[in-house]
Amino acid sequence: MTETSEIRVEQIKLDELYARLDELRDETMARLGTVRITEVGGNHQHRSERDAFATLYEDQLIRLNSAEDGLCFGRLDLKDDPEPSYIGRIGLTDADRQQILIDWRAPASERFYQSTAANPSGVVRRRHLVTKNRKVTDLEDDVLDLEALNDADRSNLQGEGALIAALTNHRTGRMGDIVATIQAEQDAIIRQPLQGVLVVQGGPGTGKTAVALHRAAFLLYRHRERIAKSGVLLVGPSPVFLKYIEKVLPSLGETGALLLTPGQLYPGLDTELADATDVAVVKGRTEMAAVLKNHIANYERIPDQDEELRVGSHTIWLRRRDVRTARERARRSGDAHNAARNGFVSGLLKILAEDLARQMGLDGAGERLPELMEELRSSVDVRRALNLAWFPINPAGALRALLSKPHKLQAAARNLLSPADQAKLIRPADSAYTVEDVPLLDELAELLGTSPQQTAARDDSAREYAEAVVDMTDTAGMIDAESLAARWEEEGPTITLAERAIDDREWTYGHLVVDEAQELSPMQWRVLFRRVPSKSATVVGDLAQSSHVDNSRTWESILSEFVGDRYALQVLTVSYRTPQSVMDLANRYLHRHFPQLELVESVRQGGPDPRLDTFASTADTVDALAPAVAAEVEAVAGGKIAVIAPDSLIDSVAEVLASFDIGRSVIGLDHQIAVITPQQAKGLEFDSVVILEPGLIAPTGHEDGVGALYVALTRTTDRLRMLASVDTELSELHAG
């Protein structure tokens, strides 16, 4: 057989698989159409069943459509089976329910990823099918048992390796899935059991992000009944990163994940603003949870002395001992502040009602208790006294008061924060929220609970929705607004899992995936494990890429407060992205600051050496940027380029490169040249990287910039160029 005939054989099989895919898609669309036009009357159960079937078919269509590109990518020739097995994005059976394509996540596909020449597990040959637009364009054969092949098979082996071919392709500005090139060490991590916390430590280019995403898809496949309804929460470091990875899970046929940054974890808030390092460190400490608890407790106060209250024409006394009794009873309920206030107010009003009854010449409140309590509620003095004793407040108001009023912070911090740390936190009342404020708001929401005003607002929203529907559909004679509002409150509108979860702070997810996890503070971890109380999580990161250098920090020190020792650690040490010439420079830099960390080795040898150009001033460096970028554009011939610069120079960079096809931040991924900061570069990769002023990213003697510069150094898949005027350690290391 010639190579052309080998491809022809695989093309016939691929045509068969696509024909079956089209059949299933047509059948599913027909069923969905039938369900949608089905009349089910007013029976709630029938409507629910219809909607459930519609959702089922819609999800099935998503999976079938997502499999269109790269439906089948692998073939296994087994020693004990004359018929080859084919591996793909989804599983397919023929009309007789015989398996014709195995889902990459199924147990039967494990040998495709885990078999080696030393342990072939019955696999004779592993073949990668390279396809485009339903056509087989190339084949890559990996022989694990040469002795089992006959002479004809040996003479028709194809390709030079699917992994290397994928690595040398130009970047596209988006992460792609790696189902066709998953390596054995990655596959073993992806298929780890659902329970517990799995930590994946991996240096740049080791594929830890891809592993985390494919593990999410794997868990949704293997445990669909258990976690699909609650979904997977995936947290990444920045909006740029989320845009970069957003297509991976859909390409694997999974839509049951919500992607958020740490600045989006509180409903209604979306911020990228960051506090200064020293402020962020204080806000991130676990002690802040106790500070916030004290702060809310200070809104439950006992008056300094007994007070006279005017109720109509009568005067009664609010006694400190009565307030204390009502407060302790309300606190014993265990309810959050705003919910417990109802019990506090009710208990105290009953005590005051007895006093008012005596002032009115009655033996006691007795049957007139409701009337007396209503009269008390109408008193301005009583309302003011109740609010001062137990103030209703929302999280935003509580945080604003804490951080803008030194006396309130001092009262809450007590012995928890030093005066110097308290001074760092004080800011104007109208300050914008930062990423570090998000866990504080969430903690306050947990302590406060739902306020009566929030409950009323939600009820009003349901009522307004119902009245609008009745009015627009002219159904007033068939259903009243109250009934429709109640139904809306019970079921809610028909929206996706992600839409429901993002607006519900109390939503609990089936699994948590965290990328760049080394960046999270203890307060941020509190938020995440509140969202996933089962503590089922996949945590990936690299301690060497931490924004704040701390040589004593380990995954145990990060997680032990939340999960004890109930976590498993896997380490990836092979970089599939960064050429060895670039990795050598990055490793020398890393070892100087993190001598205890294991260094990453690259599978990709050769490539151009990193280039460092030095200049007399930052102005000269910026002036040299345009010709340097022009040279990189020519060198990568259509590939993606990143210009990574410190925050202070981003505007200057954009101005100098205005004549190029550039985009800043998230927009940069849709242009040939992305102008980004080191923080925005986390998790991304480019064909060429130009770093402007590395000495400003990581000033000599200031350890906090080390992780940021290490990130910048390791984003390239091919070329690295550095332009520097400010003193930088890289001058010495580059020469070495």
Short mmCIF file of C-alpha atoms in Angstrom, two decimals, residues 248-663:
data_model
loop_
_atom_site.label_atom_id
_atom_site.label_comp_id
_atom_site.label_asym_id
_atom_site.label_seq_id
_atom_site.Cartn_x
_atom_site.Cartn_y
_atom_site.Cartn_z
CA VAL A 248 -11.95 24.51 24.97
CA LEU A 249 -14.84 23.01 26.96
CA PRO A 250 -17.46 23.72 24.26
CA SER A 251 -15.14 22.07 21.73
CA LEU A 252 -15.27 18.99 23.96
CA GLY A 253 -19.07 19.10 24.03
CA GLU A 254 -19.41 20.47 27.56
CA THR A 255 -21.29 23.63 28.54
CA GLY A 256 -21.85 22.93 32.22
CA ALA A 257 -19.05 25.18 33.47
CA LEU A 258 -19.08 28.79 34.62
CA LEU A 259 -15.83 30.69 33.96
CA LEU A 260 -15.03 33.56 36.35
CA THR A 261 -12.09 35.61 37.56
CA PRO A 262 -11.50 36.35 41.26
CA GLY A 263 -12.93 39.80 40.56
CA GLN A 264 -16.25 38.30 39.42
CA LEU A 265 -16.99 35.93 42.30
CA TYR A 266 -19.48 38.29 43.97
CA PRO A 267 -22.76 38.68 42.03
CA GLY A 268 -23.07 42.01 40.29
CA LEU A 269 -19.39 42.89 40.66
CA ASP A 270 -16.79 42.68 37.87
CA THR A 271 -13.47 44.32 38.63
CA GLU A 272 -9.85 44.04 37.54
CA LEU A 273 -8.62 46.79 39.88
CA ALA A 274 -6.01 45.53 42.31
CA ASP A 275 -4.85 46.93 45.63
CA ALA A 276 -1.22 47.72 46.29
CA THR A 277 0.70 44.63 47.40
CA ASP A 278 0.88 45.57 51.08
CA VAL A 279 -2.87 46.30 51.19
CA ALA A 280 -3.72 43.11 49.29
CA VAL A 281 -1.70 41.03 51.75
CA VAL A 282 -3.64 42.41 54.74
CA LYS A 283 -7.05 41.95 53.07
CA GLY A 284 -6.16 38.40 52.10
CA ARG A 285 -5.33 37.15 55.61
CA THR A 286 -7.65 34.78 57.40
CA GLU A 287 -7.78 37.26 60.29
CA MET A 288 -9.96 39.49 58.14
CA ALA A 289 -12.82 37.00 58.58
CA ALA A 290 -12.70 37.63 62.34
CA VAL A 291 -12.45 41.40 61.78
CA LEU A 292 -15.58 41.31 59.63
CA LYS A 293 -17.43 39.17 62.17
CA ASN A 294 -16.59 41.68 64.91
CA HIS A 295 -17.66 44.53 62.63
CA ILE A 296 -21.13 43.03 62.16
CA ALA A 297 -21.39 42.21 65.87
CA ASN A 298 -20.80 45.91 66.54
CA TYR A 299 -24.07 46.66 64.73
CA GLU A 300 -25.79 44.66 67.51
CA ARG A 301 -25.21 47.05 70.37
CA ILE A 302 -26.56 47.68 73.85
CA PRO A 303 -27.24 51.36 74.65
CA ASP A 304 -24.93 53.08 77.11
CA GLN A 305 -27.86 53.76 79.45
CA ASP A 306 -31.58 53.22 79.80
CA GLU A 307 -33.55 55.45 77.43
CA GLU A 308 -36.96 57.12 77.49
CA LEU A 309 -39.12 56.49 74.42
CA ARG A 310 -42.18 58.48 73.43
CA VAL A 311 -45.09 56.37 72.14
CA GLY A 312 -48.06 58.57 71.34
CA SER A 313 -49.00 60.30 74.59
CA HIS A 314 -47.12 57.76 76.74
CA THR A 315 -43.50 57.41 77.81
CA ILE A 316 -41.86 54.03 78.27
CA TRP A 317 -38.31 52.90 79.06
CA LEU A 318 -35.88 50.96 76.89
CA ARG A 319 -33.75 49.20 79.50
CA ARG A 320 -30.24 47.96 78.77
CA ARG A 321 -30.95 44.60 80.40
CA ASP A 322 -33.94 44.03 78.12
CA VAL A 323 -31.89 44.82 75.02
CA ARG A 324 -29.20 42.40 76.19
CA THR A 325 -31.78 39.66 76.78
CA ALA A 326 -33.32 40.13 73.33
CA ARG A 327 -29.90 40.25 71.69
CA GLU A 328 -28.65 37.04 73.29
CA ARG A 329 -31.87 35.23 72.39
CA ALA A 330 -31.59 36.38 68.76
CA ARG A 331 -27.93 35.39 68.55
CA ARG A 332 -28.69 31.91 69.87
CA SER A 333 -30.92 31.34 66.85
CA GLY A 334 -27.79 30.98 64.71
CA ASP A 335 -29.36 33.10 61.97
CA ALA A 336 -27.37 35.65 60.00
CA HIS A 337 -27.50 39.26 61.19
CA ASN A 338 -30.38 40.53 59.07
CA ALA A 339 -32.51 37.42 59.59
CA ALA A 340 -31.80 37.33 63.34
CA ARG A 341 -32.91 40.96 63.57
CA ASN A 342 -36.50 39.85 63.07
CA GLY A 343 -36.33 37.78 66.25
CA PHE A 344 -34.55 40.56 68.12
CA VAL A 345 -37.15 43.17 67.15
CA SER A 346 -40.05 40.86 67.90
CA GLY A 347 -38.68 39.90 71.32
CA LEU A 348 -37.89 43.44 72.34
CA LEU A 349 -41.26 44.78 71.14
CA LYS A 350 -43.05 42.24 73.32
CA ILE A 351 -41.13 43.46 76.35
CA LEU A 352 -41.87 47.09 75.48
CA ALA A 353 -45.55 46.24 74.90
CA GLU A 354 -45.85 45.07 78.49
CA ASP A 355 -44.37 48.38 79.68
CA LEU A 356 -46.73 50.34 77.40
CA ALA A 357 -49.72 48.34 78.70
CA ARG A 358 -48.83 49.28 82.28
CA GLN A 359 -48.50 52.94 81.28
CA MET A 360 -52.02 52.69 79.84
CA GLY A 361 -53.36 51.27 83.12
CA LEU A 362 -53.72 47.69 81.88
CA ASP A 363 -52.71 44.56 83.79
CA GLY A 364 -50.70 43.38 80.80
CA ALA A 365 -50.64 43.26 77.02
CA GLY A 366 -52.81 40.15 76.81
CA GLU A 367 -55.09 40.07 73.77
CA ARG A 368 -54.14 43.65 72.90
CA LEU A 369 -50.53 42.63 72.14
CA PRO A 370 -50.84 42.97 68.32
CA GLU A 371 -52.41 46.42 68.69
CA LEU A 372 -49.75 47.56 71.16
CA MET A 373 -46.90 46.28 68.98
CA GLU A 374 -48.31 48.13 65.99
CA GLU A 375 -48.43 51.31 68.02
CA LEU A 376 -44.82 50.77 69.09
CA ARG A 377 -43.76 50.31 65.44
CA SER A 378 -45.35 53.64 64.54
CA SER A 379 -43.24 55.48 67.13
CA VAL A 380 -40.25 57.36 65.71
CA ASP A 381 -38.38 56.93 69.01
CA VAL A 382 -38.92 53.15 69.02
CA ARG A 383 -37.90 52.70 65.41
CA ARG A 384 -34.75 54.75 65.95
CA ALA A 385 -33.87 52.82 69.13
CA LEU A 386 -34.39 49.43 67.44
CA ASN A 387 -32.21 50.41 64.50
CA LEU A 388 -29.44 51.69 66.76
CA ALA A 389 -29.57 48.49 68.79
CA TRP A 390 -29.61 46.15 65.78
CA PHE A 391 -28.90 47.97 62.57
CA PRO A 392 -30.02 46.40 59.27
CA ILE A 393 -27.26 46.74 56.68
CA ASN A 394 -26.08 45.30 53.37
CA PRO A 395 -22.56 44.02 52.54
CA ALA A 396 -21.60 47.07 50.48
CA GLY A 397 -22.61 49.48 53.25
CA ALA A 398 -20.84 47.45 55.91
CA LEU A 399 -17.58 47.27 53.93
CA ARG A 400 -17.72 50.96 53.04
CA ALA A 401 -18.15 51.90 56.70
CA LEU A 402 -15.37 49.58 57.86
CA LEU A 403 -12.75 50.82 55.40
CA SER A 404 -13.59 54.54 55.49
CA LYS A 405 -14.12 55.10 59.23
CA PRO A 406 -10.98 54.46 61.32
CA HIS A 407 -12.91 54.18 64.60
CA LYS A 408 -15.08 51.37 63.21
CA LEU A 409 -12.04 49.50 61.86
CA GLN A 410 -10.23 49.93 65.16
CA ALA A 411 -13.23 48.59 67.08
CA ALA A 412 -13.49 45.54 64.80
CA ALA A 413 -9.78 44.79 64.45
CA ARG A 414 -9.10 44.80 68.19
CA ASN A 415 -5.97 42.64 68.58
CA LEU A 416 -6.26 41.13 65.11
CA LEU A 417 -4.54 43.83 63.04
CA SER A 418 -1.73 46.16 64.01
CA PRO A 419 -2.29 49.93 63.84
CA ALA A 420 0.01 49.99 60.79
CA ASP A 421 -2.08 47.37 59.01
CA GLN A 422 -5.28 49.22 59.90
CA ALA A 423 -3.84 52.41 58.40
CA LYS A 424 -3.16 50.56 55.13
CA LEU A 425 -6.84 49.62 54.81
CA ILE A 426 -8.40 53.06 55.31
CA ARG A 427 -9.63 54.69 52.09
CA PRO A 428 -12.27 57.22 50.94
CA ALA A 429 -15.89 56.05 51.15
CA ASP A 430 -16.42 56.40 47.39
CA SER A 431 -13.42 54.24 46.40
CA ALA A 432 -13.98 51.70 43.63
CA TYR A 433 -14.04 48.04 44.56
CA THR A 434 -10.90 45.99 43.99
CA VAL A 435 -10.37 42.27 43.40
CA GLU A 436 -9.29 41.99 47.03
CA ASP A 437 -12.63 43.46 48.18
CA VAL A 438 -14.58 40.59 46.61
CA PRO A 439 -13.94 38.01 49.36
CA LEU A 440 -14.65 40.66 52.00
CA LEU A 441 -18.04 41.41 50.43
CA ASP A 442 -18.78 37.70 50.20
CA GLU A 443 -17.84 37.13 53.83
CA LEU A 444 -20.08 40.02 54.88
CA ALA A 445 -22.95 38.63 52.79
CA GLU A 446 -22.55 35.32 54.64
CA LEU A 447 -22.62 37.10 58.00
CA LEU A 448 -25.53 39.39 57.11
CA GLY A 449 -27.80 37.09 55.13
CA THR A 450 -30.75 38.46 53.17
CA SER A 451 -32.15 41.72 54.45
CA PRO A 452 -35.91 42.38 54.60
CA GLN A 453 -35.41 45.05 51.93
CA GLN A 454 -33.75 42.51 49.60
CA THR A 455 -36.58 40.04 50.14
CA ALA A 456 -39.13 42.74 49.38
CA ALA A 457 -37.21 43.78 46.26
CA ARG A 458 -37.19 40.19 45.02
CA ASP A 459 -40.91 39.86 45.68
CA ASP A 460 -41.53 43.13 43.83
CA SER A 461 -39.47 41.85 40.89
CA ALA A 462 -41.55 38.68 40.69
CA ARG A 463 -44.74 40.71 40.91
CA GLU A 464 -43.64 43.15 38.18
CA TYR A 465 -42.65 40.25 35.93
CA ALA A 466 -46.00 38.55 36.46
CA GLU A 467 -48.04 41.69 35.83
CA ALA A 468 -46.13 42.36 32.62
CA VAL A 469 -46.74 38.81 31.36
CA VAL A 470 -50.45 38.95 32.17
CA ASP A 471 -50.76 42.32 30.47
CA MET A 472 -48.83 41.37 27.31
CA THR A 473 -50.56 38.01 26.83
CA ASP A 474 -54.05 39.20 27.79
CA THR A 475 -54.46 36.23 30.18
CA ALA A 476 -56.00 38.07 33.11
CA GLY A 477 -59.11 35.90 32.86
CA MET A 478 -57.12 32.68 33.09
CA ILE A 479 -54.41 33.40 35.69
CA ASP A 480 -53.86 36.22 38.16
CA ALA A 481 -50.57 38.01 38.69
CA GLU A 482 -50.19 36.65 42.25
CA SER A 483 -50.31 33.02 41.07
CA LEU A 484 -47.91 33.70 38.23
CA ALA A 485 -45.52 35.53 40.53
CA ALA A 486 -45.53 32.59 42.94
CA ARG A 487 -44.80 30.18 40.10
CA TRP A 488 -41.95 32.43 38.87
CA GLU A 489 -40.49 32.54 42.36
CA GLU A 490 -40.67 28.74 42.61
CA GLU A 491 -39.33 27.85 39.18
CA GLY A 492 -37.72 31.00 37.82
CA PRO A 493 -37.45 31.84 34.14
CA THR A 494 -35.91 29.29 31.77
CA ILE A 495 -32.21 30.18 31.70
CA THR A 496 -28.95 28.29 31.43
CA LEU A 497 -27.05 26.85 34.37
CA ALA A 498 -24.37 29.53 34.02
CA GLU A 499 -26.96 32.31 33.99
CA ARG A 500 -28.63 30.94 37.12
CA ALA A 501 -25.39 30.34 38.97
CA ILE A 502 -23.68 33.67 38.26
CA ASP A 503 -26.47 35.66 39.92
CA ASP A 504 -26.88 33.32 42.90
CA ARG A 505 -24.26 33.82 45.59
CA GLU A 506 -25.46 30.73 47.42
CA TRP A 507 -25.19 28.44 44.38
CA THR A 508 -23.14 25.32 45.16
CA TYR A 509 -21.13 23.66 42.40
CA GLY A 510 -20.30 20.00 41.90
CA HIS A 511 -16.61 20.62 41.21
CA LEU A 512 -14.11 23.47 41.33
CA VAL A 513 -11.25 24.11 38.90
CA VAL A 514 -8.74 26.83 39.80
CA ASP A 515 -5.93 27.95 37.49
CA GLU A 516 -2.98 30.04 38.69
CA ALA A 517 -4.03 28.92 42.14
CA GLN A 518 -0.76 30.09 43.70
CA GLU A 519 -2.11 33.65 43.45
CA LEU A 520 -5.13 33.19 45.72
CA SER A 521 -5.25 34.51 49.27
CA PRO A 522 -6.79 32.62 52.21
CA MET A 523 -9.86 34.90 52.03
CA GLN A 524 -10.32 34.03 48.35
CA TRP A 525 -10.08 30.32 49.15
CA ARG A 526 -12.84 30.81 51.73
CA VAL A 527 -15.11 32.12 48.97
CA LEU A 528 -14.32 29.21 46.64
CA PHE A 529 -14.85 26.43 49.15
CA ARG A 530 -18.07 28.15 50.22
CA ARG A 531 -19.19 27.72 46.61
CA VAL A 532 -18.05 24.07 46.59
CA PRO A 533 -18.76 22.73 50.09
CA SER A 534 -17.95 19.16 48.97
CA LYS A 535 -14.36 20.40 48.46
CA SER A 536 -14.11 18.48 45.22
CA ALA A 537 -11.52 20.46 43.29
CA THR A 538 -8.79 20.45 40.68
CA VAL A 539 -6.18 23.05 41.60
CA VAL A 540 -3.40 23.89 39.15
CA GLY A 541 -0.59 26.37 39.43
CA ASP A 542 3.10 27.03 39.73
CA LEU A 543 4.63 28.36 42.94
CA ALA A 544 7.45 29.87 40.90
CA GLN A 545 4.99 32.13 39.07
CA SER A 546 3.60 33.68 42.26
CA SER A 547 3.27 37.45 42.14
CA HIS A 548 4.58 37.67 45.70
CA VAL A 549 7.79 35.78 46.42
CA ASP A 550 7.71 33.57 49.52
CA ASN A 551 10.23 30.72 49.53
CA SER A 552 8.49 29.07 52.49
CA ARG A 553 5.12 28.84 50.71
CA THR A 554 3.99 25.32 49.76
CA TRP A 555 0.73 23.78 48.58
CA GLU A 556 0.35 22.35 52.08
CA SER A 557 0.60 25.80 53.63
CA ILE A 558 -1.91 27.13 51.09
CA LEU A 559 -4.55 24.41 51.45
CA SER A 560 -4.15 22.87 54.90
CA GLU A 561 -6.39 25.48 56.55
CA PHE A 562 -9.28 24.39 54.31
CA VAL A 563 -8.77 20.67 53.59
CA GLY A 564 -6.11 19.54 56.05
CA ASP A 565 -4.00 16.84 54.44
CA ARG A 566 -6.86 15.58 52.26
CA TYR A 567 -5.31 16.47 48.93
CA ALA A 568 -3.15 14.71 46.35
CA LEU A 569 -0.22 16.40 44.60
CA GLN A 570 0.84 15.67 41.02
CA VAL A 571 3.87 17.37 39.45
CA LEU A 572 4.37 18.05 35.73
CA THR A 573 8.02 18.69 34.83
CA VAL A 574 8.12 18.54 31.02
CA SER A 575 7.46 21.75 29.07
CA TYR A 576 5.79 21.15 25.73
CA ARG A 577 5.64 24.85 24.82
CA THR A 578 8.85 26.70 25.56
CA PRO A 579 12.02 25.94 23.54
CA GLN A 580 14.96 24.76 25.64
CA SER A 581 17.06 27.80 24.73
CA VAL A 582 14.43 30.07 26.29
CA MET A 583 13.78 27.68 29.17
CA ASP A 584 17.49 27.68 30.08
CA LEU A 585 17.43 31.46 30.61
CA ALA A 586 14.17 31.28 32.57
CA ASN A 587 15.52 28.41 34.69
CA ARG A 588 18.69 30.30 35.58
CA TYR A 589 16.57 33.24 36.65
CA LEU A 590 14.16 31.02 38.61
CA HIS A 591 16.91 29.08 40.39
CA ARG A 592 18.44 32.31 41.67
CA HIS A 593 15.22 33.15 43.54
CA PHE A 594 13.58 29.73 44.09
CA PRO A 595 16.52 27.32 44.55
CA GLN A 596 14.24 24.75 46.20
CA LEU A 597 11.89 24.35 43.21
CA GLU A 598 12.31 21.66 40.57
CA LEU A 599 13.23 23.10 37.19
CA VAL A 600 11.28 22.39 34.01
CA GLU A 601 12.90 20.70 31.03
CA SER A 602 11.65 21.29 27.50
CA VAL A 603 10.97 18.59 24.89
CA ARG A 604 11.75 21.12 22.16
CA GLN A 605 15.42 21.63 21.40
CA GLY A 606 16.93 24.23 19.10
CA GLY A 607 15.25 27.42 17.99
CA PRO A 608 16.73 30.94 18.09
CA ASP A 609 18.49 32.02 21.28
CA PRO A 610 16.80 34.72 23.38
CA ARG A 611 17.94 38.21 22.39
CA LEU A 612 18.61 41.06 24.82
CA ASP A 613 19.09 44.64 23.51
CA THR A 614 20.14 47.36 25.96
CA PHE A 615 19.65 51.12 25.67
CA ALA A 616 20.63 54.29 27.53
CA SER A 617 17.11 55.20 28.69
CA THR A 618 13.52 54.00 28.79
CA ALA A 619 12.68 56.58 26.12
CA ASP A 620 15.29 54.98 23.83
CA THR A 621 13.86 51.54 24.59
CA VAL A 622 10.34 52.63 23.65
CA ASP A 623 11.68 54.22 20.45
CA ALA A 624 13.35 50.92 19.53
CA LEU A 625 10.16 48.94 20.05
CA ALA A 626 8.53 49.52 16.65
CA PRO A 627 11.47 48.25 14.54
CA ALA A 628 11.91 45.29 16.92
CA VAL A 629 8.26 44.34 16.55
CA ALA A 630 8.43 44.77 12.77
CA ALA A 631 11.31 42.27 12.71
CA GLU A 632 9.27 39.79 14.77
CA VAL A 633 6.24 40.18 12.49
CA GLU A 634 8.43 39.21 9.55
CA ALA A 635 10.07 36.34 11.46
CA VAL A 636 6.87 34.60 12.58
CA ALA A 637 5.10 35.07 9.22
CA GLY A 638 1.53 35.40 10.42
CA GLY A 639 2.04 34.02 13.92
CA LYS A 640 0.90 35.67 17.15
CA ILE A 641 3.11 38.16 19.00
CA ALA A 642 2.90 39.49 22.55
CA VAL A 643 4.45 42.74 23.70
CA ILE A 644 4.67 42.43 27.47
CA ALA A 645 5.35 45.63 29.38
CA PRO A 646 4.91 47.02 32.91
CA ASP A 647 1.62 48.82 33.60
CA SER A 648 3.33 52.21 33.52
CA LEU A 649 4.42 51.77 29.88
CA ILE A 650 1.31 50.18 28.33
CA ASP A 651 -0.04 53.50 27.02
CA SER A 652 3.32 54.38 25.47
CA VAL A 653 3.58 50.95 23.85
CA ALA A 654 0.12 51.26 22.31
CA GLU A 655 0.96 54.70 20.94
CA VAL A 656 4.28 53.61 19.41
CA LEU A 657 2.72 50.52 17.81
CA ALA A 658 -0.45 52.26 16.57
CA SER A 659 0.40 51.48 12.93
CA PHE A 660 0.52 47.71 13.64
CA ASP A 661 -2.37 45.28 14.07
CA ILE A 662 -2.49 45.52 17.85
CA GLY A 663 -5.03 45.06 20.62
#
